[in-house]
XYZ file of C-alpha atoms in Angstrom:
252
model
C 127.658 119.542 75.996
C 125.534 122.633 77.176
C 123.542 121.916 80.220
C 119.982 123.213 79.998
C 118.551 125.585 82.478
C 115.241 125.715 83.948
C 114.214 128.997 85.668
C 113.763 129.210 88.333
C 109.981 129.553 90.579
C 109.733 133.565 91.838
C 110.212 134.287 94.974
C 107.478 135.532 96.862
C 107.415 139.260 98.054
C 106.933 138.557 101.653
C 108.098 140.785 105.559
C 111.395 140.657 105.912
C 113.509 141.613 103.449
C 116.564 142.722 104.126
C 117.288 139.655 106.238
C 116.514 137.382 103.508
C 118.709 139.150 100.754
C 121.672 138.686 103.191
C 120.833 134.907 103.738
C 120.568 134.721 99.296
C 123.897 136.661 99.101
C 125.399 133.959 101.635
C 123.858 131.257 99.589
C 124.641 132.699 96.419
C 128.612 133.101 97.642
C 128.923 129.700 99.406
C 128.008 128.099 96.177
C 130.290 130.352 93.907
C 133.202 129.160 96.102
C 131.534 125.775 95.956
C 131.128 125.298 92.256
C 134.677 126.972 91.464
C 136.435 124.522 93.952
C 134.407 121.638 92.383
C 132.624 122.190 89.617
C 129.328 122.024 88.925
C 128.648 118.060 89.143
C 130.481 117.541 92.252
C 128.921 119.796 94.301
C 125.396 119.238 96.108
C 122.646 121.545 97.059
C 122.306 119.960 100.400
C 126.299 120.454 100.743
C 125.795 124.490 99.621
C 123.332 124.613 102.120
C 124.949 123.714 104.748
C 128.198 125.672 104.083
C 125.879 128.463 103.950
C 124.104 127.272 107.378
C 121.008 127.627 106.006
C 118.192 124.047 105.204
C 117.814 123.225 101.882
C 114.121 124.316 101.878
C 115.989 128.007 102.286
C 118.002 127.315 99.340
C 114.622 125.975 96.787
C 112.755 128.810 97.828
C 115.408 131.452 96.973
C 116.481 129.978 93.541
C 114.135 126.841 92.377
C 117.006 123.911 92.165
C 120.497 123.836 91.388
C 120.910 125.015 87.649
C 118.683 127.894 89.232
C 121.721 128.955 91.957
C 124.079 128.200 89.099
C 122.622 130.725 86.909
C 122.122 133.434 90.043
C 125.912 132.920 90.754
C 126.409 133.878 87.199
C 124.341 136.970 87.546
C 125.957 138.219 90.758
C 129.053 138.617 89.241
C 127.535 140.082 85.914
C 125.717 142.688 88.311
C 129.217 143.906 89.381
C 131.387 144.201 86.138
C 128.470 145.741 84.751
C 128.426 148.617 87.552
C 132.565 148.734 87.858
C 132.989 148.530 83.533
C 129.336 149.823 82.291
C 130.628 153.180 82.414
C 133.772 153.156 80.564
C 131.756 150.721 77.963
C 129.360 153.858 77.967
C 132.288 156.774 78.193
C 133.661 155.337 74.570
C 129.738 154.733 73.346
C 129.160 157.841 73.580
C 132.799 159.412 72.532
C 132.043 157.287 69.008
C 129.140 159.562 67.876
C 131.985 162.379 66.996
C 132.623 161.273 63.659
C 135.811 163.708 63.553
C 138.008 162.716 66.693
C 141.959 161.946 65.232
C 143.006 159.077 65.419
C 145.523 159.967 68.764
C 142.075 160.918 70.248
C 140.526 157.186 69.840
C 144.116 156.049 70.821
C 143.694 157.918 74.113
C 140.520 156.924 74.687
C 141.006 153.069 74.596
C 144.210 154.093 76.780
C 142.226 155.310 78.908
C 140.241 152.104 78.993
C 143.367 150.163 79.122
C 144.625 151.682 82.349
C 141.937 151.617 84.198
C 141.091 147.662 82.999
C 144.504 146.544 84.317
C 143.754 148.621 87.811
C 140.946 146.504 88.391
C 142.148 143.301 87.258
C 145.332 142.924 89.297
C 143.336 144.509 92.133
C 142.024 142.167 95.360
C 138.899 143.008 95.035
C 137.577 139.936 93.345
C 136.865 137.004 95.437
C 139.033 133.641 94.179
C 136.511 131.988 93.704
C 134.788 134.310 90.966
C 137.911 133.555 88.550
C 138.052 129.876 89.479
C 133.779 129.490 88.624
C 134.528 131.559 85.136
C 137.311 129.296 84.788
C 135.206 126.303 85.035
C 132.609 127.866 83.194
C 134.502 128.087 80.313
C 135.977 124.395 80.201
C 132.451 123.252 80.135
C 130.304 126.370 79.158
C 127.019 126.308 80.068
C 124.348 129.098 82.066
C 126.730 131.336 82.955
C 128.533 131.616 79.988
C 125.191 133.161 78.439
C 124.902 135.485 81.099
C 127.684 136.561 81.211
C 127.741 137.373 77.263
C 124.286 138.688 77.245
C 124.651 141.236 79.945
C 128.395 142.101 79.538
C 130.324 140.528 76.780
C 128.495 142.139 73.753
C 128.500 145.466 74.917
C 132.542 144.984 75.473
C 133.712 143.814 72.722
C 131.155 145.295 70.454
C 132.483 149.085 72.047
C 135.667 148.202 71.907
C 135.421 146.912 68.359
C 133.951 150.385 67.224
C 137.033 152.304 69.245
C 139.649 149.329 67.227
C 137.707 149.723 64.304
C 137.934 153.524 63.860
C 141.634 153.094 64.875
C 142.703 150.883 62.459
C 140.252 151.872 59.959
C 138.478 149.040 59.230
C 134.895 148.006 60.297
C 133.733 147.070 63.684
C 132.381 144.003 62.569
C 134.754 142.620 60.261
C 137.199 139.481 61.518
C 140.660 141.410 61.600
C 138.646 144.055 63.719
C 137.288 141.764 66.185
C 140.514 139.773 66.258
C 141.822 142.609 67.893
C 139.672 143.950 70.157
C 139.513 140.311 71.328
C 143.680 139.995 71.652
C 143.590 143.383 74.084
C 140.707 142.150 76.561
C 143.134 138.429 76.275
C 146.302 140.917 77.476
C 144.178 142.118 79.959
C 142.851 139.241 81.465
C 146.099 137.289 81.563
C 146.974 139.455 84.044
C 144.184 138.717 86.654
C 144.809 134.638 85.827
C 148.108 134.596 86.933
C 147.972 138.080 89.131
C 149.897 135.381 91.828
C 152.249 134.025 89.519
C 153.220 137.104 88.048
C 153.990 138.941 91.360
C 156.395 135.945 92.567
C 157.603 135.796 88.985
C 158.595 139.447 89.149
C 159.492 139.175 92.858
C 156.271 142.369 93.889
C 154.797 142.103 97.006
C 151.470 144.284 95.059
C 150.665 146.484 91.879
C 150.957 149.776 93.222
C 152.749 152.601 92.519
C 155.421 152.715 89.996
C 155.460 148.742 89.997
C 151.500 149.179 88.520
C 152.639 152.246 86.046
C 155.096 150.244 84.623
C 152.492 146.831 84.051
C 149.447 148.839 82.318
C 153.181 151.305 80.524
C 154.222 147.778 79.114
C 150.573 146.501 78.071
C 150.045 149.905 76.628
C 153.438 150.017 74.284
C 151.892 146.277 73.287
C 148.379 146.947 72.241
C 149.484 150.611 70.613
C 152.374 149.047 68.452
C 150.211 145.920 67.374
C 147.605 148.729 66.452
C 149.506 151.060 64.698
C 151.025 148.092 62.150
C 149.350 148.364 58.972
C 146.164 146.024 59.019
C 146.345 143.012 57.129
C 144.841 142.580 53.949
C 141.573 140.804 53.896
C 142.428 137.098 52.641
C 146.025 137.995 52.471
C 148.608 136.676 54.292
C 151.029 139.747 55.804
C 154.109 138.363 54.289
C 152.920 138.639 50.815
C 151.290 141.630 50.982
C 155.042 142.959 52.283
C 156.740 141.272 49.396
C 154.470 143.075 47.185
C 154.507 146.508 48.387
C 158.519 145.975 47.785
C 158.269 145.467 44.130
C 155.881 148.207 43.720
C 158.955 150.552 45.597
C 161.364 148.892 43.486
C 159.312 149.522 40.218
C 159.187 152.996 41.399
């Protein structure tokens, strides 16, 4: 069941702004860690305040209540993701204004996005608690999912679906286009969620140098081969379509 989130009261302007921002950030980072480790229901604001080394009144002052703090955690992640990936998606939007781009050029644009995103996802820059926070949120959607969706996911899927649609010759809002787009995103995200397990399985220490390039090359081969496969006719199984093509070829 989706939890209803009440908007926290706005903080009044006061002196000591830089110090106040530092305190606010410390509370958010502590809350992200505790929400990620224990979940929303099992995490109390009193425990967060204690671990952040602030009094409970400070937490209430900045966020209003537990729900407000939870939303602030999602906003914190969304802001970072927007700053890092927003320019890449803007580049895709700008490129797609040119209706004369060849398929090869469109694939090159997608390849640039895939390579850059892969580098970001397998780096150590994102705190592990962010991943835990979002994984818990996805199993029990609440305000964090709404925040991420409204501030980033719509832009991400929208831009990539327009690009994928141009490549396969289908409208961006057609189910097949959206599914192919989400499949691409999923192939990238899985290596963030399974970063440690992947490294252990491969016997690698990191994804730097030739190891990182190999990962990018294999991912791109998977993605490109999927896009270059003949599009699935709407409402018609691929196997049946293949048999029909064979019959037509024989008659010819």
